[in-house]
mmCIF file of C-alpha atoms in Angstrom:
data_model
loop_
_atom_site.group_PDB
_atom_site.id
_atom_site.type_symbol
_atom_site.label_atom_id
_atom_site.label_comp_id
_atom_site.label_asym_id
_atom_site.label_seq_id
_atom_site.Cartn_x
_atom_site.Cartn_y
_atom_site.Cartn_z
ATOM 1 C CA GLY A 246 -33.797 62.163 -3.369
ATOM 2 C CA SER A 247 -36.767 63.872 -4.636
ATOM 3 C CA THR A 248 -36.828 66.505 -7.310
ATOM 4 C CA ARG A 249 -37.765 70.091 -6.198
ATOM 5 C CA LEU A 250 -38.817 73.162 -7.988
ATOM 6 C CA GLU A 251 -37.566 76.387 -6.676
ATOM 7 C CA MET A 252 -38.279 80.079 -8.217
ATOM 8 C CA LYS A 253 -37.096 83.235 -7.370
ATOM 9 C CA ALA A 254 -37.836 86.802 -8.709
ATOM 10 C CA GLU A 255 -35.270 89.284 -8.869
ATOM 11 C CA GLY A 256 -35.524 92.539 -7.224
ATOM 12 C CA THR A 257 -37.042 92.847 -3.722
ATOM 13 C CA GLU A 258 -40.056 95.309 -4.644
ATOM 14 C CA LYS A 259 -41.092 92.896 -7.571
ATOM 15 C CA LEU A 260 -40.483 90.008 -5.203
ATOM 16 C CA GLU A 261 -43.116 91.452 -2.937
ATOM 17 C CA ARG A 262 -45.696 91.841 -5.903
ATOM 18 C CA ALA A 263 -44.666 88.649 -7.839
ATOM 19 C CA ARG A 264 -47.364 85.795 -7.547
ATOM 20 C CA LEU A 265 -45.401 82.901 -8.885
ATOM 21 C CA HIS A 266 -46.690 79.865 -9.115
ATOM 22 C CA GLY A 267 -44.860 76.334 -10.234
ATOM 23 C CA ILE A 268 -45.324 72.481 -10.480
ATOM 24 C CA VAL A 269 -43.166 69.834 -11.983
ATOM 25 C CA ALA A 270 -44.004 66.357 -13.037
ATOM 26 C CA LYS A 271 -41.935 63.541 -14.246
ATOM 27 C CA ASP A 272 -43.165 60.501 -16.642
ATOM 28 C CA THR A 273 -41.981 57.099 -16.751
ATOM 29 C CA LEU A 274 -39.500 57.819 -19.178
ATOM 30 C CA GLY A 275 -37.894 60.329 -17.079
ATOM 31 C CA VAL A 276 -39.132 63.514 -19.131
ATOM 32 C CA PHE A 277 -39.718 66.268 -16.676
ATOM 33 C CA ARG A 278 -42.322 68.815 -17.431
ATOM 34 C CA ILE A 279 -42.289 72.102 -15.419
ATOM 35 C CA LEU A 280 -45.175 74.630 -15.637
ATOM 36 C CA VAL A 281 -44.525 78.581 -14.221
ATOM 37 C CA TYR A 282 -47.143 80.764 -14.031
ATOM 38 C CA HIS A 283 -46.730 84.494 -13.302
ATOM 39 C CA TYR A 284 -49.793 86.144 -11.920
ATOM 40 C CA GLN A 285 -50.622 89.968 -11.708
ATOM 41 C CA PRO A 286 -53.769 90.749 -10.370
ATOM 42 C CA ASP A 287 -53.572 94.337 -11.751
ATOM 43 C CA PHE A 288 -54.457 93.684 -15.493
ATOM 44 C CA GLY A 289 -53.316 97.329 -15.935
ATOM 45 C CA ARG A 290 -49.854 96.570 -15.075
ATOM 46 C CA ARG A 291 -47.752 94.810 -17.400
ATOM 47 C CA ASP A 292 -44.546 94.058 -15.302
ATOM 48 C CA SER A 293 -41.999 91.461 -16.441
ATOM 49 C CA LEU A 294 -39.950 89.834 -14.032
ATOM 50 C CA TYR A 295 -36.511 87.992 -14.280
ATOM 51 C CA ILE A 296 -37.111 84.538 -12.714
ATOM 52 C CA LEU A 297 -34.635 82.262 -11.620
ATOM 53 C CA VAL A 298 -35.845 78.564 -12.109
ATOM 54 C CA GLN A 299 -34.182 75.760 -10.376
ATOM 55 C CA MET A 300 -34.926 72.160 -10.116
ATOM 56 C CA ARG A 301 -32.884 70.417 -7.419
ATOM 57 C CA GLY A 302 -32.454 66.626 -6.669
ATOM 58 C CA MET A 303 -31.603 65.965 -10.648
ATOM 59 C CA PRO A 304 -29.216 63.118 -11.229
ATOM 60 C CA SER A 305 -25.854 64.651 -11.096
ATOM 61 C CA ARG A 306 -24.274 65.940 -14.093
ATOM 62 C CA LYS A 307 -27.058 64.692 -16.428
ATOM 63 C CA LYS A 308 -27.423 66.512 -19.891
ATOM 64 C CA TYR A 309 -31.072 67.436 -20.720
ATOM 65 C CA ARG A 310 -32.697 68.722 -23.974
ATOM 66 C CA VAL A 311 -34.854 71.462 -22.705
ATOM 67 C CA THR A 312 -37.770 73.041 -25.023
ATOM 68 C CA HIS A 313 -39.346 76.135 -23.533
ATOM 69 C CA PHE A 314 -42.982 76.906 -24.330
ATOM 70 C CA ARG A 315 -44.947 80.090 -23.599
ATOM 71 C CA VAL A 316 -48.582 81.231 -23.196
ATOM 72 C CA ASP A 317 -49.059 85.066 -23.242
ATOM 73 C CA LYS A 318 -50.882 87.909 -24.647
ATOM 74 C CA GLU A 319 -48.800 87.185 -28.051
ATOM 75 C CA ARG A 320 -48.054 83.482 -28.105
ATOM 76 C CA SER A 321 -50.555 80.352 -27.775
ATOM 77 C CA ASN A 322 -53.307 82.579 -27.335
ATOM 78 C CA TYR A 323 -56.368 83.592 -29.433
ATOM 79 C CA PHE A 324 -58.038 85.998 -27.099
ATOM 80 C CA ARG A 325 -56.261 89.117 -28.482
ATOM 81 C CA LEU A 326 -57.150 88.138 -32.147
ATOM 82 C CA TRP A 327 -60.863 87.269 -31.048
ATOM 83 C CA LEU A 328 -60.890 91.040 -29.432
ATOM 84 C CA ASN A 329 -59.421 92.258 -32.768
ATOM 85 C CA ASP A 330 -62.023 90.376 -34.646
ATOM 86 C CA LEU A 331 -64.806 91.946 -32.651
ATOM 87 C CA ALA A 332 -63.936 95.277 -32.675
ATOM 88 C CA GLY A 333 -63.331 95.120 -36.305
ATOM 89 C CA ASP A 334 -67.174 93.732 -36.772
ATOM 90 C CA ARG A 335 -68.131 96.579 -34.166
ATOM 91 C CA MET A 336 -69.324 93.780 -31.714
ATOM 92 C CA ALA A 337 -66.732 94.579 -28.753
ATOM 93 C CA GLY A 338 -69.682 94.953 -26.112
ATOM 94 C CA ASP A 339 -68.748 92.600 -23.205
ATOM 95 C CA SER A 340 -66.585 90.013 -25.048
ATOM 96 C CA LEU A 341 -64.600 89.186 -21.844
ATOM 97 C CA GLU A 342 -67.725 88.142 -20.128
ATOM 98 C CA ALA A 343 -69.139 86.217 -23.523
ATOM 99 C CA MET A 344 -66.064 84.313 -23.950
ATOM 100 C CA VAL A 345 -65.558 83.226 -20.075
ATOM 101 C CA GLY A 346 -69.361 81.896 -20.215
ATOM 102 C CA PHE A 347 -69.024 81.213 -24.062
ATOM 103 C CA GLN A 348 -72.407 82.586 -23.896
ATOM 104 C CA LEU A 349 -72.099 84.609 -27.407
ATOM 105 C CA THR A 350 -74.631 86.490 -29.426
ATOM 106 C CA PRO A 351 -75.939 85.131 -32.799
ATOM 107 C CA SER A 352 -73.666 87.636 -34.666
ATOM 108 C CA GLN A 353 -70.730 86.445 -32.369
ATOM 109 C CA ARG A 354 -71.139 82.936 -32.955
ATOM 110 C CA LEU A 355 -71.228 83.668 -36.573
ATOM 111 C CA LEU A 356 -68.001 85.445 -36.233
ATOM 112 C CA TRP A 357 -66.549 82.679 -34.195
ATOM 113 C CA ALA A 358 -67.388 79.958 -36.584
ATOM 114 C CA LYS A 359 -65.877 81.953 -39.655
ATOM 115 C CA ASN A 360 -62.433 82.337 -37.795
ATOM 116 C CA ARG A 361 -62.321 79.025 -35.909
ATOM 117 C CA ALA A 362 -59.679 77.813 -37.469
ATOM 118 C CA ASN A 363 -57.285 80.860 -37.013
ATOM 119 C CA TYR A 364 -58.469 80.505 -33.338
ATOM 120 C CA LEU A 365 -57.435 76.898 -33.301
ATOM 121 C CA GLN A 366 -54.042 77.596 -34.692
ATOM 122 C CA ARG A 367 -53.409 80.235 -32.351
ATOM 123 C CA SER A 368 -54.606 77.962 -29.298
ATOM 124 C CA ARG A 369 -51.661 75.731 -30.029
ATOM 125 C CA LEU A 370 -48.674 75.856 -27.855
ATOM 126 C CA GLU A 371 -45.869 78.032 -29.207
ATOM 127 C CA LYS A 372 -41.951 77.982 -28.318
ATOM 128 C CA ALA A 373 -40.405 80.741 -26.696
ATOM 129 C CA SER A 374 -37.870 82.477 -28.516
ATOM 130 C CA ASP A 375 -35.296 80.554 -26.710
ATOM 131 C CA SER A 376 -36.913 77.520 -27.295
ATOM 132 C CA THR A 377 -34.682 74.575 -27.322
ATOM 133 C CA PHE A 378 -31.171 74.355 -25.571
ATOM 134 C CA GLU A 379 -28.905 71.787 -23.934
ATOM 135 C CA SER A 380 -28.381 72.008 -20.131
ATOM 136 C CA ARG A 381 -26.602 70.064 -17.614
ATOM 137 C CA ALA A 382 -26.975 69.252 -13.982
ATOM 138 C CA THR A 383 -24.546 70.526 -11.786
ATOM 139 C CA ARG A 384 -22.676 68.034 -9.838
ATOM 140 C CA ALA A 385 -24.830 68.819 -6.783
ATOM 141 C CA GLY A 386 -28.011 68.059 -8.952
ATOM 142 C CA ILE A 387 -28.972 71.604 -9.801
ATOM 143 C CA LEU A 388 -30.504 72.563 -12.856
ATOM 144 C CA THR A 389 -30.872 76.548 -13.748
ATOM 145 C CA ARG A 390 -32.423 78.440 -15.966
ATOM 146 C CA ARG A 391 -32.879 82.463 -15.756
ATOM 147 C CA ILE A 392 -36.081 83.488 -17.780
ATOM 148 C CA ILE A 393 -37.992 86.844 -18.293
ATOM 149 C CA MET A 394 -41.879 86.295 -17.489
ATOM 150 C CA PRO A 395 -44.301 89.035 -18.477
ATOM 151 C CA ALA A 396 -47.183 89.595 -16.091
ATOM 152 C CA ASN A 397 -49.952 86.837 -16.530
ATOM 153 C CA SER A 398 -47.829 84.359 -18.619
ATOM 154 C CA VAL A 399 -47.017 80.869 -18.478
ATOM 155 C CA SER A 400 -43.869 78.967 -19.320
ATOM 156 C CA MET A 401 -43.546 75.074 -19.843
ATOM 157 C CA PHE A 402 -40.260 73.446 -19.932
ATOM 158 C CA VAL A 403 -40.043 69.939 -21.259
ATOM 159 C CA LEU A 404 -36.543 68.564 -20.076
ATOM 160 C CA GLU A 405 -35.670 65.305 -22.012
ATOM 161 C CA PRO A 406 -32.577 63.317 -21.078
#
């Protein structure tokens, strides 16, 4: 059978607001990668959700080493650092629009070049606090993990046999 990804947000009110997306891929070595995204269109809201992530159709009772990576406002993301640097140099202005189009002013370009190494370091994938653990599929071939997802965050799970 095929492997399927299912996600459920806990709480009916939050479930209605939650915009959860996910995708799963398997490579030739049998390593699964699961990408889960929690989108909140209202950027003023910072609701976190408890999400039940389930993989169905896994080999029965197979054990996996799972590594959890996270991209959110604190991890694997240089944008907040960039905004702080702009504010420190009194260049905040339209920083979001500048970054989206990478249409920086000359002074913003200098600041970017000066701090580029810091931004690149912050853009690398960081492990979440529950980063590496072992998990075993049930007899029915179901692998389950309950996680908390902040608004506008991405989690990637790497499942290695």
